[in-house]
Amino acid sequence: MTKRDAAGDDSGFTLIELLTIVVIIGMLASIATSVFFRQRSKAEGATAKTDLRNAATAEEAQLIEGGAYSTSLAALQANGFRRSPDTQFGVAASTIGYCAVAGTSGRYYWFDSAAGGVQRASTAGLTPPTTATGICASTTPTALS
């Protein structure tokens, strides 16, 4: 027995214990980071869907008030549409309906007035997917800013 052991001064952590703690903290941080980014992506998708539903309401109001669907952001805003700041948004209209596309960070959705409902786009950007039906199959939305 050494003099140090006999005195009971052996306090502190060994290098192995410290490295183990650092590794555990690193693993927890990586898990938390991936969960955070996944939740952020879901929130951005929800924002795009909300923008599309709000645009649909504004388009229908425009049809009732003006007699035709609009491709103008000013006309949509006059009918209560407020686009989220980080969301890209585009709309195309014909005499029988409209197609709106919104998204951010590679997560895009489209709304077709003829087909109804919000759909997840298979492609990034404001161009509707090739599988689109109704108005979105024959028109390409113009980006609005």
PDB file of C-alpha atoms in Angstrom:
ATOM      1  CA  MET A   1       0.000   0.000   0.000  1.00  0.00           C
ATOM      2  CA  THR A   2       1.321   3.411  -0.835  1.00  0.00           C
ATOM      3  CA  LYS A   3       1.279   6.373   1.434  1.00  0.00           C
ATOM      4  CA  ARG A   4      -1.363   8.081  -0.787  1.00  0.00           C
ATOM      5  CA  ASP A   5      -3.786   5.132  -0.602  1.00  0.00           C
ATOM      6  CA  ALA A   6      -3.418   4.883   3.145  1.00  0.00           C
ATOM      7  CA  ALA A   7      -4.249   8.547   3.609  1.00  0.00           C
ATOM      8  CA  GLY A   8      -7.511   8.216   1.606  1.00  0.00           C
ATOM      9  CA  ASP A   9      -6.656  11.128  -0.725  1.00  0.00           C
ATOM     10  CA  ASP A  10      -7.512   9.171  -3.874  1.00  0.00           C
ATOM     11  CA  SER A  11     -10.256  11.386  -5.297  1.00  0.00           C
ATOM     12  CA  GLY A  12     -11.176  12.338  -8.857  1.00  0.00           C
ATOM     13  CA  PHE A  13     -11.924  10.441 -12.053  1.00  0.00           C
ATOM     14  CA  THR A  14      -9.676   8.255 -14.147  1.00  0.00           C
ATOM     15  CA  LEU A  15      -9.056   9.028 -17.803  1.00  0.00           C
ATOM     16  CA  ILE A  16     -11.260   6.098 -18.864  1.00  0.00           C
ATOM     17  CA  GLU A  17     -14.182   7.393 -16.801  1.00  0.00           C
ATOM     18  CA  LEU A  18     -13.845  10.881 -18.288  1.00  0.00           C
ATOM     19  CA  LEU A  19     -13.667   9.521 -21.851  1.00  0.00           C
ATOM     20  CA  THR A  20     -16.752   7.383 -21.224  1.00  0.00           C
ATOM     21  CA  ILE A  21     -18.702  10.421 -20.044  1.00  0.00           C
ATOM     22  CA  VAL A  22     -17.594  12.458 -23.074  1.00  0.00           C
ATOM     23  CA  VAL A  23     -18.674   9.663 -25.448  1.00  0.00           C
ATOM     24  CA  ILE A  24     -22.091   9.359 -23.776  1.00  0.00           C
ATOM     25  CA  ILE A  25     -22.657  13.119 -23.938  1.00  0.00           C
ATOM     26  CA  GLY A  26     -21.647  13.098 -27.616  1.00  0.00           C
ATOM     27  CA  MET A  27     -24.130  10.334 -28.437  1.00  0.00           C
ATOM     28  CA  LEU A  28     -26.949  12.133 -26.632  1.00  0.00           C
ATOM     29  CA  ALA A  29     -26.124  15.379 -28.447  1.00  0.00           C
ATOM     30  CA  SER A  30     -26.191  13.676 -31.862  1.00  0.00           C
ATOM     31  CA  ILE A  31     -29.576  12.096 -31.124  1.00  0.00           C
ATOM     32  CA  ALA A  32     -31.023  15.400 -29.919  1.00  0.00           C
ATOM     33  CA  THR A  33     -29.694  17.241 -32.987  1.00  0.00           C
ATOM     34  CA  SER A  34     -31.244  14.792 -35.451  1.00  0.00           C
ATOM     35  CA  VAL A  35     -34.598  14.964 -33.649  1.00  0.00           C
ATOM     36  CA  PHE A  36     -34.453  18.771 -33.697  1.00  0.00           C
ATOM     37  CA  PHE A  37     -33.809  18.937 -37.458  1.00  0.00           C
ATOM     38  CA  ARG A  38     -36.567  16.407 -38.170  1.00  0.00           C
ATOM     39  CA  GLN A  39     -39.051  18.485 -36.168  1.00  0.00           C
ATOM     40  CA  ARG A  40     -37.937  21.645 -37.949  1.00  0.00           C
ATOM     41  CA  SER A  41     -38.511  19.997 -41.319  1.00  0.00           C
ATOM     42  CA  LYS A  42     -42.002  18.915 -40.245  1.00  0.00           C
ATOM     43  CA  ALA A  43     -42.773  22.462 -39.110  1.00  0.00           C
ATOM     44  CA  GLU A  44     -41.680  23.879 -42.472  1.00  0.00           C
ATOM     45  CA  GLY A  45     -43.936  21.384 -44.243  1.00  0.00           C
ATOM     46  CA  ALA A  46     -46.866  22.326 -42.023  1.00  0.00           C
ATOM     47  CA  THR A  47     -46.242  26.001 -42.805  1.00  0.00           C
ATOM     48  CA  ALA A  48     -46.329  25.307 -46.550  1.00  0.00           C
ATOM     49  CA  LYS A  49     -49.583  23.344 -46.200  1.00  0.00           C
ATOM     50  CA  THR A  50     -51.147  26.162 -44.195  1.00  0.00           C
ATOM     51  CA  ASP A  51     -50.096  28.689 -46.837  1.00  0.00           C
ATOM     52  CA  LEU A  52     -51.756  26.553 -49.517  1.00  0.00           C
ATOM     53  CA  ARG A  53     -55.011  26.266 -47.589  1.00  0.00           C
ATOM     54  CA  ASN A  54     -55.021  30.022 -46.973  1.00  0.00           C
ATOM     55  CA  ALA A  55     -54.315  30.661 -50.666  1.00  0.00           C
ATOM     56  CA  ALA A  56     -57.195  28.352 -51.612  1.00  0.00           C
ATOM     57  CA  THR A  57     -59.542  30.367 -49.415  1.00  0.00           C
ATOM     58  CA  ALA A  58     -58.272  33.622 -50.955  1.00  0.00           C
ATOM     59  CA  GLU A  59     -58.649  32.233 -54.507  1.00  0.00           C
ATOM     60  CA  GLU A  60     -62.255  31.230 -53.861  1.00  0.00           C
ATOM     61  CA  ALA A  61     -62.952  34.673 -52.391  1.00  0.00           C
ATOM     62  CA  GLN A  62     -61.345  36.233 -55.494  1.00  0.00           C
ATOM     63  CA  LEU A  63     -63.593  34.141 -57.738  1.00  0.00           C
ATOM     64  CA  ILE A  64     -66.701  35.275 -55.872  1.00  0.00           C
ATOM     65  CA  GLU A  65     -65.691  38.956 -55.746  1.00  0.00           C
ATOM     66  CA  GLY A  66     -63.915  39.346 -59.068  1.00  0.00           C
ATOM     67  CA  GLY A  67     -65.476  36.654 -61.232  1.00  0.00           C
ATOM     68  CA  ALA A  68     -62.166  34.905 -61.984  1.00  0.00           C
ATOM     69  CA  TYR A  69     -59.266  33.232 -60.250  1.00  0.00           C
ATOM     70  CA  SER A  70     -56.119  35.302 -59.737  1.00  0.00           C
ATOM     71  CA  THR A  71     -52.407  34.819 -60.330  1.00  0.00           C
ATOM     72  CA  SER A  72     -51.576  38.083 -58.567  1.00  0.00           C
ATOM     73  CA  LEU A  73     -50.189  38.111 -55.045  1.00  0.00           C
ATOM     74  CA  ALA A  74     -51.788  41.531 -54.487  1.00  0.00           C
ATOM     75  CA  ALA A  75     -55.244  40.157 -55.335  1.00  0.00           C
ATOM     76  CA  LEU A  76     -54.733  37.184 -53.019  1.00  0.00           C
ATOM     77  CA  GLN A  77     -53.541  39.468 -50.233  1.00  0.00           C
ATOM     78  CA  ALA A  78     -56.590  41.670 -50.722  1.00  0.00           C
ATOM     79  CA  ASN A  79     -58.639  38.561 -49.953  1.00  0.00           C
ATOM     80  CA  GLY A  80     -56.758  37.785 -46.742  1.00  0.00           C
ATOM     81  CA  PHE A  81     -53.815  35.674 -47.919  1.00  0.00           C
ATOM     82  CA  ARG A  82     -50.576  36.171 -45.985  1.00  0.00           C
ATOM     83  CA  ARG A  83     -47.621  34.126 -47.188  1.00  0.00           C
ATOM     84  CA  SER A  84     -45.163  32.921 -44.564  1.00  0.00           C
ATOM     85  CA  PRO A  85     -41.812  34.727 -44.891  1.00  0.00           C
ATOM     86  CA  ASP A  86     -39.620  31.688 -45.647  1.00  0.00           C
ATOM     87  CA  THR A  87     -42.054  29.866 -47.911  1.00  0.00           C
ATOM     88  CA  GLN A  88     -41.744  29.901 -51.686  1.00  0.00           C
ATOM     89  CA  PHE A  89     -45.151  30.218 -53.275  1.00  0.00           C
ATOM     90  CA  GLY A  90     -46.469  30.062 -56.806  1.00  0.00           C
ATOM     91  CA  VAL A  91     -49.892  29.994 -58.420  1.00  0.00           C
ATOM     92  CA  ALA A  92     -51.368  29.408 -61.872  1.00  0.00           C
ATOM     93  CA  ALA A  93     -55.001  29.940 -62.777  1.00  0.00           C
ATOM     94  CA  SER A  94     -57.353  29.199 -65.619  1.00  0.00           C
ATOM     95  CA  THR A  95     -61.027  29.916 -66.148  1.00  0.00           C
ATOM     96  CA  ILE A  96     -62.026  26.679 -64.414  1.00  0.00           C
ATOM     97  CA  GLY A  97     -59.587  26.496 -61.498  1.00  0.00           C
ATOM     98  CA  TYR A  98     -56.145  27.137 -60.080  1.00  0.00           C
ATOM     99  CA  CYS A  99     -52.979  25.347 -59.060  1.00  0.00           C
ATOM    100  CA  ALA A 100     -50.876  26.566 -56.142  1.00  0.00           C
ATOM    101  CA  VAL A 101     -47.473  25.270 -55.040  1.00  0.00           C
ATOM    102  CA  ALA A 102     -45.680  26.136 -51.796  1.00  0.00           C
ATOM    103  CA  GLY A 103     -42.635  24.846 -49.998  1.00  0.00           C
ATOM    104  CA  THR A 104     -39.291  25.364 -48.394  1.00  0.00           C
ATOM    105  CA  SER A 105     -36.059  23.413 -47.944  1.00  0.00           C
ATOM    106  CA  GLY A 106     -36.903  20.723 -50.478  1.00  0.00           C
ATOM    107  CA  ARG A 107     -40.322  19.957 -48.998  1.00  0.00           C
ATOM    108  CA  TYR A 108     -42.945  21.140 -51.516  1.00  0.00           C
ATOM    109  CA  TYR A 109     -46.715  20.693 -51.645  1.00  0.00           C
ATOM    110  CA  TRP A 110     -49.327  21.567 -54.245  1.00  0.00           C
ATOM    111  CA  PHE A 111     -53.031  22.301 -54.205  1.00  0.00           C
ATOM    112  CA  ASP A 112     -55.212  21.704 -57.247  1.00  0.00           C
ATOM    113  CA  SER A 113     -58.701  23.190 -57.133  1.00  0.00           C
ATOM    114  CA  ALA A 114     -60.046  20.528 -59.494  1.00  0.00           C
ATOM    115  CA  ALA A 115     -58.517  17.549 -57.678  1.00  0.00           C
ATOM    116  CA  GLY A 116     -58.880  19.120 -54.219  1.00  0.00           C
ATOM    117  CA  GLY A 117     -56.705  18.812 -51.166  1.00  0.00           C
ATOM    118  CA  VAL A 118     -53.049  19.389 -50.439  1.00  0.00           C
ATOM    119  CA  GLN A 119     -50.677  16.882 -52.023  1.00  0.00           C
ATOM    120  CA  ARG A 120     -46.976  16.217 -51.354  1.00  0.00           C
ATOM    121  CA  ALA A 121     -44.902  17.042 -54.430  1.00  0.00           C
ATOM    122  CA  SER A 122     -42.462  14.428 -55.657  1.00  0.00           C
ATOM    123  CA  THR A 123     -40.158  17.097 -57.059  1.00  0.00           C
ATOM    124  CA  ALA A 124     -38.490  20.095 -55.487  1.00  0.00           C
ATOM    125  CA  GLY A 125     -39.346  23.554 -56.684  1.00  0.00           C
ATOM    126  CA  LEU A 126     -42.507  25.265 -57.796  1.00  0.00           C
ATOM    127  CA  THR A 127     -43.193  22.943 -60.740  1.00  0.00           C
ATOM    128  CA  PRO A 128     -45.987  20.449 -60.018  1.00  0.00           C
ATOM    129  CA  PRO A 129     -45.002  16.782 -60.254  1.00  0.00           C
ATOM    130  CA  THR A 130     -45.596  14.843 -63.465  1.00  0.00           C
ATOM    131  CA  THR A 131     -48.223  12.792 -61.638  1.00  0.00           C
ATOM    132  CA  ALA A 132     -50.393  15.880 -61.089  1.00  0.00           C
ATOM    133  CA  THR A 133     -53.974  15.810 -62.289  1.00  0.00           C
ATOM    134  CA  GLY A 134     -56.541  18.531 -62.930  1.00  0.00           C
ATOM    135  CA  ILE A 135     -55.355  22.124 -63.319  1.00  0.00           C
ATOM    136  CA  CYS A 136     -51.818  21.345 -62.092  1.00  0.00           C
ATOM    137  CA  ALA A 137     -51.345  18.853 -64.951  1.00  0.00           C
ATOM    138  CA  SER A 138     -51.647  21.571 -67.584  1.00  0.00           C
ATOM    139  CA  THR A 139     -50.208  24.694 -65.928  1.00  0.00           C
ATOM    140  CA  THR A 140     -46.978  25.721 -64.250  1.00  0.00           C
ATOM    141  CA  PRO A 141     -47.341  28.145 -61.338  1.00  0.00           C
ATOM    142  CA  THR A 142     -45.571  31.481 -61.509  1.00  0.00           C
ATOM    143  CA  ALA A 143     -43.457  32.305 -58.464  1.00  0.00           C
ATOM    144  CA  LEU A 144     -44.924  35.150 -56.450  1.00  0.00           C
ATOM    145  CA  SER A 145     -42.909  37.334 -54.121  1.00  0.00           C
TER     146      SER A 145
END
